[in-house]
Amino acid sequence: MNSKYELIMYWSNEDQSFIVEVPELPGCMADGATQSEALANVQKVIDEWIATAKELGREIPEAKGKLMHA
């Protein structure tokens, strides 16, 4: 795992899987049957999110680390 973006992981009863969200990258999230699988999947999605943003000429947010959530 080489991402420096904050990750939020939780269990979803509805999906019966672990969900990982990346708050700094809008819409960036992944799931997995295990925590390890969800983390591996979200790294792939982060890489794809960044590659797509570069292709479209969009700004890529700088990782800020821990964010404040209400």
PDB file of C-alpha atoms in Angstrom:
ATOM      1  CA  MET A   1       0.000   0.000   0.000  1.00  0.00           C
ATOM      2  CA  ASN A   2       1.721   3.156  -1.167  1.00  0.00           C
ATOM      3  CA  SER A   3      -1.176   5.593  -1.052  1.00  0.00           C
ATOM      4  CA  LYS A   4      -0.947   8.507   1.359  1.00  0.00           C
ATOM      5  CA  TYR A   5      -4.628   9.368   1.075  1.00  0.00           C
ATOM      6  CA  GLU A   6      -6.855   8.884   4.082  1.00  0.00           C
ATOM      7  CA  LEU A   7      -8.859   5.663   3.867  1.00  0.00           C
ATOM      8  CA  ILE A   8     -12.094   4.972   5.714  1.00  0.00           C
ATOM      9  CA  MET A   9     -13.028   1.297   6.017  1.00  0.00           C
ATOM     10  CA  TYR A  10     -16.265  -0.140   7.344  1.00  0.00           C
ATOM     11  CA  TRP A  11     -18.373  -3.288   7.131  1.00  0.00           C
ATOM     12  CA  SER A  12     -21.536  -3.069   5.046  1.00  0.00           C
ATOM     13  CA  ASN A  13     -24.290  -5.462   6.079  1.00  0.00           C
ATOM     14  CA  GLU A  14     -26.207  -4.550   2.933  1.00  0.00           C
ATOM     15  CA  ASP A  15     -23.304  -5.495   0.652  1.00  0.00           C
ATOM     16  CA  GLN A  16     -21.852  -8.182   2.947  1.00  0.00           C
ATOM     17  CA  SER A  17     -18.396  -6.777   2.322  1.00  0.00           C
ATOM     18  CA  PHE A  18     -15.838  -4.313   3.613  1.00  0.00           C
ATOM     19  CA  ILE A  19     -16.062  -0.885   1.978  1.00  0.00           C
ATOM     20  CA  VAL A  20     -13.118   1.511   1.704  1.00  0.00           C
ATOM     21  CA  GLU A  21     -13.722   5.169   0.841  1.00  0.00           C
ATOM     22  CA  VAL A  22     -11.101   7.758  -0.138  1.00  0.00           C
ATOM     23  CA  PRO A  23     -12.608  11.104   0.956  1.00  0.00           C
ATOM     24  CA  GLU A  24     -10.000  13.240  -0.812  1.00  0.00           C
ATOM     25  CA  LEU A  25     -10.769  11.651  -4.202  1.00  0.00           C
ATOM     26  CA  PRO A  26     -14.482  12.185  -4.913  1.00  0.00           C
ATOM     27  CA  GLY A  27     -16.294   8.966  -5.785  1.00  0.00           C
ATOM     28  CA  CYS A  28     -13.218   6.820  -5.123  1.00  0.00           C
ATOM     29  CA  MET A  29     -14.145   3.668  -3.218  1.00  0.00           C
ATOM     30  CA  ALA A  30     -13.806  -0.101  -3.379  1.00  0.00           C
ATOM     31  CA  ASP A  31     -15.002  -3.201  -1.592  1.00  0.00           C
ATOM     32  CA  GLY A  32     -13.810  -6.676  -0.719  1.00  0.00           C
ATOM     33  CA  ALA A  33     -14.792  -9.822   1.131  1.00  0.00           C
ATOM     34  CA  THR A  34     -11.922  -9.262   3.580  1.00  0.00           C
ATOM     35  CA  GLN A  35     -10.150  -6.164   4.874  1.00  0.00           C
ATOM     36  CA  SER A  36      -7.005  -7.118   2.947  1.00  0.00           C
ATOM     37  CA  GLU A  37      -8.951  -7.602  -0.274  1.00  0.00           C
ATOM     38  CA  ALA A  38     -10.735  -4.261   0.147  1.00  0.00           C
ATOM     39  CA  LEU A  39      -7.408  -2.460   0.723  1.00  0.00           C
ATOM     40  CA  ALA A  40      -5.837  -4.099  -2.339  1.00  0.00           C
ATOM     41  CA  ASN A  41      -8.873  -3.201  -4.441  1.00  0.00           C
ATOM     42  CA  VAL A  42      -8.931   0.428  -3.297  1.00  0.00           C
ATOM     43  CA  GLN A  43      -5.255   0.851  -4.226  1.00  0.00           C
ATOM     44  CA  LYS A  44      -6.111  -0.220  -7.782  1.00  0.00           C
ATOM     45  CA  VAL A  45      -9.053   2.198  -7.839  1.00  0.00           C
ATOM     46  CA  ILE A  46      -6.867   5.058  -6.519  1.00  0.00           C
ATOM     47  CA  ASP A  47      -4.341   4.397  -9.295  1.00  0.00           C
ATOM     48  CA  GLU A  48      -7.137   4.334 -11.898  1.00  0.00           C
ATOM     49  CA  TRP A  49      -8.718   7.513 -10.447  1.00  0.00           C
ATOM     50  CA  ILE A  50      -5.404   9.371 -10.718  1.00  0.00           C
ATOM     51  CA  ALA A  51      -4.680   8.042 -14.238  1.00  0.00           C
ATOM     52  CA  THR A  52      -8.134   9.118 -15.427  1.00  0.00           C
ATOM     53  CA  ALA A  53      -7.759  12.562 -13.856  1.00  0.00           C
ATOM     54  CA  LYS A  54      -4.403  13.006 -15.630  1.00  0.00           C
ATOM     55  CA  GLU A  55      -5.906  11.941 -18.977  1.00  0.00           C
ATOM     56  CA  LEU A  56      -8.737  14.451 -18.562  1.00  0.00           C
ATOM     57  CA  GLY A  57      -6.403  17.231 -17.424  1.00  0.00           C
ATOM     58  CA  ARG A  58      -8.055  17.458 -14.021  1.00  0.00           C
ATOM     59  CA  GLU A  59      -6.350  18.482 -10.815  1.00  0.00           C
ATOM     60  CA  ILE A  60      -5.205  15.664  -8.566  1.00  0.00           C
ATOM     61  CA  PRO A  61      -5.696  16.540  -4.897  1.00  0.00           C
ATOM     62  CA  GLU A  62      -2.597  16.386  -2.735  1.00  0.00           C
ATOM     63  CA  ALA A  63      -2.862  13.819   0.051  1.00  0.00           C
ATOM     64  CA  LYS A  64      -3.391  15.654   3.329  1.00  0.00           C
ATOM     65  CA  GLY A  65      -3.387  12.697   5.673  1.00  0.00           C
ATOM     66  CA  LYS A  66      -5.884  12.600   8.505  1.00  0.00           C
ATOM     67  CA  LEU A  67      -8.968  14.688   7.840  1.00  0.00           C
ATOM     68  CA  MET A  68     -11.553  15.926  10.304  1.00  0.00           C
ATOM     69  CA  HIS A  69     -14.943  14.245  10.070  1.00  0.00           C
ATOM     70  CA  ALA A  70     -18.078  15.261  11.917  1.00  0.00           C
TER      71      ALA A  70
END
